[in-house]
XYZ file of N, CA, C and O in Angstrom:
420
model
N -0.832 15.660 64.284
C -0.898 16.639 65.480
C -0.771 16.591 66.817
O 0.004 16.371 67.223
N -1.710 15.031 66.867
C -1.894 15.104 68.199
C -1.274 14.980 69.080
O -0.679 14.693 70.273
N -0.166 13.528 68.372
C 1.935 13.506 69.442
C 2.194 14.282 69.286
O 3.057 14.462 70.220
N 2.053 15.085 69.241
C 3.069 16.671 68.611
C 2.922 17.959 70.209
O 2.983 18.550 71.452
N 1.405 17.065 70.799
C 0.466 17.975 71.782
C 0.862 17.311 73.038
O 1.317 17.852 74.089
N 0.235 15.566 72.787
C -0.032 14.749 74.352
C 1.730 15.249 74.199
O 1.847 13.593 76.018
N 1.918 13.772 73.474
C 4.345 13.718 72.697
C 3.889 12.461 74.073
O 4.879 12.401 75.258
N 2.765 11.219 73.752
C 2.612 10.128 74.515
C 3.137 9.135 73.052
O 3.092 8.762 72.219
N 3.710 8.026 74.050
C 3.523 6.318 72.447
C 1.983 5.753 72.111
O 2.470 5.423 70.887
N 1.338 6.540 72.831
C -0.298 6.326 72.136
C -1.003 6.910 71.331
O -1.519 6.911 70.074
N 0.219 8.129 71.346
C -0.417 8.701 70.626
C 0.248 9.988 69.279
O -0.672 9.014 68.594
N 1.218 8.721 69.199
C 2.206 8.670 68.049
C 2.319 7.476 67.429
O 1.954 7.410 66.442
N 1.304 6.429 68.555
C 0.409 5.269 67.436
C -0.688 5.636 67.066
O -0.670 5.489 65.833
N -1.101 6.549 67.079
C -2.809 6.410 66.640
C -2.140 7.276 65.780
O -2.735 7.719 64.360
N -1.587 9.047 65.885
C -1.027 9.755 64.347
C -0.025 8.830 63.711
O -0.422 8.670 62.631
N 0.519 7.474 62.881
C 0.744 6.597 62.890
C -0.585 5.841 61.922
O -0.245 5.526 59.891
N -1.090 5.603 62.609
C -2.209 4.865 61.949
C -2.641 5.479 61.086
O -3.049 5.677 59.855
N -2.870 7.281 61.193
C -4.208 8.163 60.601
C -3.245 9.211 59.067
O -3.820 8.391 58.476
N -2.070 8.609 59.771
C -0.954 8.479 58.484
C -0.839 7.545 57.528
O -1.374 7.710 56.137
N -0.699 6.323 58.093
C -0.746 5.095 56.839
C -2.482 5.246 56.567
O -2.932 4.761 55.518
N -3.056 5.542 57.613
C -5.087 5.284 56.870
C -5.396 6.339 55.218
O -5.195 6.169 54.872
N -4.467 7.804 55.612
C -4.149 8.922 54.991
C -4.131 8.447 53.318
O -4.151 8.429 52.793
N -2.255 7.430 53.299
C -1.661 6.895 52.631
C -2.596 5.587 51.742
O -3.031 6.567 50.233
N -2.901 4.921 52.418
C -4.178 3.074 52.161
C -4.884 4.361 50.930
O -5.454 4.482 50.415
N -6.065 5.009 51.613
C -7.793 5.947 51.317
C -6.762 7.171 50.036
O -7.485 6.437 48.611
N -5.599 7.447 49.728
C -5.131 7.879 48.949
C -4.758 7.212 47.879
O -5.168 7.152 46.774
N -3.605 6.108 47.529
C -3.767 4.993 46.649
C -5.072 4.731 46.721
O -4.791 3.608 44.751
N -6.199 4.295 47.421
C -7.048 4.174 46.455
C -7.718 4.309 45.274
O -8.362 3.941 45.303
N -8.037 6.108 45.960
C -8.526 6.810 45.096
C -7.422 6.623 43.843
O -8.460 6.960 42.887
N -7.116 7.052 43.493
C -5.543 7.349 42.036
C -5.633 5.888 41.701
O -5.815 5.888 40.519
N -6.270 4.465 42.167
C -6.041 3.522 42.044
C -7.077 2.665 40.093
O -6.901 2.451 39.857
N -8.301 3.702 41.243
C -9.538 3.517 40.227
C -9.109 4.130 39.085
O -9.085 3.523 37.401
N -8.752 5.669 38.859
C -8.350 6.267 37.587
C -6.854 5.189 37.188
O -7.112 4.975 35.768
N -6.362 5.156 37.777
C -4.930 3.942 37.560
C -5.499 3.042 36.415
O -5.126 2.291 34.979
N -6.456 1.975 36.520
C -6.832 0.969 35.945
C -8.361 1.252 34.622
O -7.687 0.866 33.772
N -8.912 2.541 35.265
C -9.555 2.849 33.632
C -8.877 3.151 32.833
O -9.179 2.138 31.694
N -7.977 3.965 33.176
C -6.590 4.418 32.499
C -5.903 3.443 31.237
O -6.090 3.693 29.932
N -4.805 2.586 32.684
C -5.414 1.633 31.693
C -5.930 0.751 30.393
O -5.625 -0.065 29.904
N -7.295 0.153 31.578
C -7.460 -0.358 30.256
C -8.244 0.326 29.146
O -8.542 -0.296 27.894
N -8.362 1.901 29.133
C -8.501 2.133 28.035
C -8.027 2.344 27.349
O -7.887 2.232 25.760
N -7.018 3.056 27.343
C -5.528 1.952 26.443
C -5.335 0.764 25.944
O -5.455 1.521 25.348
N -6.053 -0.014 26.076
C -6.461 -0.927 26.409
C -6.920 -1.677 24.713
O -6.891 -1.889 23.862
N -7.919 -0.484 25.810
C -9.493 -1.078 24.172
C -9.151 -0.432 22.678
O -9.363 -0.379 21.927
N -7.991 1.361 23.541
C -9.078 2.242 22.772
C -7.039 0.649 21.144
O -6.758 0.554 20.549
N -6.759 0.491 22.097
C -4.966 -1.019 20.910
C -5.682 -1.916 20.845
O -5.790 -1.719 18.533
N -6.099 -1.679 21.649
C -7.526 -2.710 21.003
C -8.498 -3.208 19.084
O -8.645 -2.964 17.594
N -8.621 -1.688 18.935
C -9.771 -1.180 18.189
C -9.437 -0.246 17.143
O -8.891 -0.917 15.940
N -8.072 -0.182 18.110
C -7.024 -0.150 16.658
C -6.580 -1.177 16.041
O -6.729 -0.981 14.394
N -6.029 -2.071 16.013
C -5.690 -2.928 15.658
C -6.733 -3.752 14.596
O -6.109 -3.796 14.025
N -8.288 -3.609 15.307
C -8.512 -4.110 13.914
C -9.051 -3.346 12.888
O -9.442 -3.659 12.017
N -9.883 -1.997 13.367
C -9.503 -0.672 11.832
C -8.608 -1.664 11.059
O -8.354 -1.588 9.891
N -7.828 -1.246 11.523
C -5.949 -1.885 10.680
C -6.925 -3.046 9.726
O -6.134 -3.582 8.484
N -7.052 -3.800 10.755
C -7.163 -5.446 9.957
C -8.518 -5.283 8.535
O -7.684 -5.660 7.957
N -8.997 -4.193 8.948
C -10.062 -4.234 8.513
C -9.552 -3.440 7.242
O -9.886 -4.019 5.354
N -9.014 -2.303 7.231
C -8.664 -1.838 6.176
C -7.614 -2.307 5.165
O -7.765 -2.300 4.096
N -6.997 -3.594 5.972
C -5.667 -4.970 5.273
C -6.759 -5.283 4.532
O -6.141 -5.156 3.328
N -7.768 -5.324 4.932
C -8.752 -6.449 4.193
C -9.067 -5.553 3.429
O -9.685 -6.165 1.661
N -10.421 -4.653 3.268
C -10.700 -3.599 2.023
C -10.015 -3.330 1.343
O -10.128 -3.236 -0.120
N -8.177 -3.118 1.021
C -7.523 -2.737 0.378
C -7.345 -4.289 -0.473
O -6.831 -3.997 -1.542
N -7.274 -5.545 -0.050
C -7.125 -6.690 -0.641
C -7.990 -6.920 -1.731
O -7.872 -7.775 -2.249
N -9.868 -6.337 -1.066
C -10.141 -6.443 -2.253
C -10.700 -5.765 -2.909
O -11.199 -5.888 -4.708
N -10.028 -4.442 -2.732
C -9.667 -3.600 -4.483
C -8.743 -4.067 -4.218
O -9.025 -3.331 -5.657
N -8.111 -4.283 -4.078
C -6.703 -4.910 -5.802
C -7.285 -5.478 -6.220
O -7.422 -5.501 -7.623
N -8.315 -6.654 -5.792
C -8.474 -8.141 -6.489
C -9.758 -7.020 -7.512
O -10.171 -7.644 -8.527
N -10.554 -6.295 -6.685
C -11.555 -5.697 -7.978
C -11.295 -4.990 -8.691
O -11.281 -5.346 -9.911
N -9.718 -4.728 -8.650
C -9.403 -4.478 -9.313
C -9.143 -4.843 -10.632
O -8.523 -5.412 -12.163
N -7.793 -5.860 -10.289
C -7.768 -6.849 -11.138
C -8.521 -7.568 -12.312
O -8.094 -7.101 -13.347
N -9.881 -8.085 -11.159
C -10.395 -8.181 -11.994
C -11.232 -7.685 -13.574
O -11.563 -7.519 -14.559
N -11.420 -6.240 -12.615
C -11.516 -4.714 -14.460
C -10.861 -4.387 -15.216
O -11.209 -4.790 -15.971
N -9.875 -5.473 -14.246
C -8.203 -4.979 -15.830
C -9.077 -6.344 -16.994
O -9.079 -5.857 -18.135
N -9.329 -7.198 -16.440
C -9.098 -8.813 -17.017
C -10.349 -8.097 -17.482
O -11.152 -9.176 -18.773
N -11.744 -8.108 -17.679
C -12.524 -7.749 -17.540
C -12.332 -6.250 -19.059
O -12.212 -6.158 -20.295
N -12.833 -5.691 -19.597
C -11.222 -4.450 -19.949
C -10.882 -4.873 -21.122
O -11.491 -4.576 -21.498
N -10.195 -5.964 -21.194
C -8.982 -6.258 -21.849
C -10.063 -7.304 -22.533
O -10.008 -7.649 -23.747
N -10.589 -8.439 -22.068
C -12.038 -9.466 -22.612
C -12.938 -8.385 -23.962
O -13.203 -8.487 -25.246
N -12.732 -7.540 -23.210
C -13.984 -6.274 -24.283
C -13.434 -5.697 -25.277
O -13.331 -5.309 -26.074
N -12.142 -5.825 -25.599
C -10.796 -4.584 -26.040
C -10.653 -5.965 -27.330
O -11.071 -5.257 -28.187
N -10.908 -7.036 -26.554
C -10.379 -8.166 -27.893
C -11.142 -8.309 -28.701
O -10.898 -8.374 -29.165
N -12.388 -8.412 -27.908
C -13.777 -9.341 -28.798
C -13.664 -7.439 -29.909
O -14.092 -8.632 -30.679
N -13.583 -6.641 -29.260
C -14.210 -5.663 -29.982
C -13.411 -5.393 -31.366
O -13.152 -5.243 -32.584
N -11.757 -5.231 -31.103
C -10.561 -5.824 -31.913
C -10.854 -6.514 -32.693
O -10.754 -6.872 -34.347
N -11.819 -7.826 -32.327
C -11.942 -9.237 -33.319
C -13.146 -9.217 -33.779
O -13.436 -8.610 -34.891
N -13.387 -8.308 -33.916
C -15.362 -8.147 -34.513
C -14.951 -7.258 -35.524
O -15.636 -6.935 -36.917
N -14.577 -6.463 -35.129
C -13.357 -5.148 -36.861
C -12.735 -5.660 -37.392
O -12.768 -5.362 -38.495
N -11.796 -6.467 -36.912
C -11.379 -7.078 -37.803
C -12.111 -8.260 -38.953
O -12.407 -8.081 -40.300
N -12.227 -7.991 -38.001
C -13.908 -9.279 -39.308
C -15.282 -9.143 -39.467
O -15.240 -9.363 -40.884
N -15.100 -7.844 -39.468
C -16.477 -7.086 -40.133
C -17.275 -7.360 -39.703
O -18.510 -6.792 -40.970
N -17.456 -8.333 -39.140
C -19.291 -8.103 -38.826
C -19.806 -7.765 -37.506
O -21.068 -7.768 -37.490
N -19.033 -6.572 -37.530
C -19.484 -5.369 -36.593
C -20.615 -4.123 -37.604
O -21.778 -4.183 -36.606
N -20.508 -4.419 -38.725
C -21.030 -3.315 -39.516
C -22.531 -3.947 -40.211
O -22.790 -3.305 -41.008
N -21.608 -5.893 -40.105
C -22.035 -6.210 -41.523
C -23.844 -7.911 -40.087
O -23.981 -9.002 -40.637
N -24.241 -7.089 -39.163
C -24.755 -8.196 -39.048
C -26.584 -8.044 -38.251
O -26.626 -6.280 -39.527
N -27.508 -8.591 -38.180
C -28.938 -8.075 -38.794
C -29.166 -7.749 -37.362
O -28.897 -8.844 -35.860
N -29.754 -6.740 -37.157
C -30.648 -6.152 -36.631
C -31.158 -6.643 -35.746
O -32.650 -7.761 -36.449
N -31.779 -6.484 -34.192
C -32.375 -7.067 -33.274
C -33.659 -7.101 -32.943
O -34.060 -5.306 -32.939
N -34.225 -7.094 -33.299
C -36.321 -7.347 -32.637
C -37.397 -7.649 -33.966
O -36.928 -8.737 -35.221
N -37.774 -7.913 -34.122
C -39.239 -7.971 -35.252
C -38.974 -6.327 -36.807
O -38.892 -6.220 -37.874
N -37.344 -6.432 -37.126
C -37.483 -5.065 -37.956
C -36.786 -6.064 -39.032
O -35.724 -6.550 -39.046
N -36.933 -6.419 -40.212
C -36.236 -7.248 -41.771
C -35.377 -6.081 -41.961
O -35.470 -4.786 -41.971
N -34.186 -6.036 -42.189
C -33.002 -5.682 -43.715
C -34.074 -5.512 -44.615
O -34.877 -5.717 -45.008
N -33.680 -4.316 -45.341
C -33.673 -3.555 -46.883
C -34.341 -5.306 -47.385
O -34.764 -4.870 -48.543
N -33.234 -6.187 -47.491
C -32.960 -5.980 -49.078
C -33.259 -7.677 -48.780
O -33.709 -8.710 -49.774
N -34.372 -8.142 -47.383
C -34.831 -9.309 -47.326
C -36.590 -8.994 -47.034
O -37.082 -9.935 -47.234
N -36.331 -7.863 -47.405
C -38.271 -7.836 -47.643
C -38.604 -7.273 -48.975
O -38.076 -8.159 -50.640
N -39.914 -8.549 -49.386
C -40.561 -8.546 -50.522
C -41.285 -7.776 -50.644
O -41.549 -6.742 -50.719
């Protein structure tokens, strides 16, 4: 605007410097937002990777626990089957101070 009124070389240079200052200010104003956006994006990616790692570890633990529970169930079933085959399940002595009726004097 100044250069259009005065039409001198100094006015043209001043106008160019003013325009460069506005462009630099606009870039400066946009830069923190872009940096903040990129920083937030990186943080979100880091959190997403961390959550995925935690979920994978938890899934491994669950599979291990499931395998252990299956092994315990199998062992208990085998013990119960062997006790019922031997007949020791019904003919055992009760626990505690109760004496069986056939041992009472």
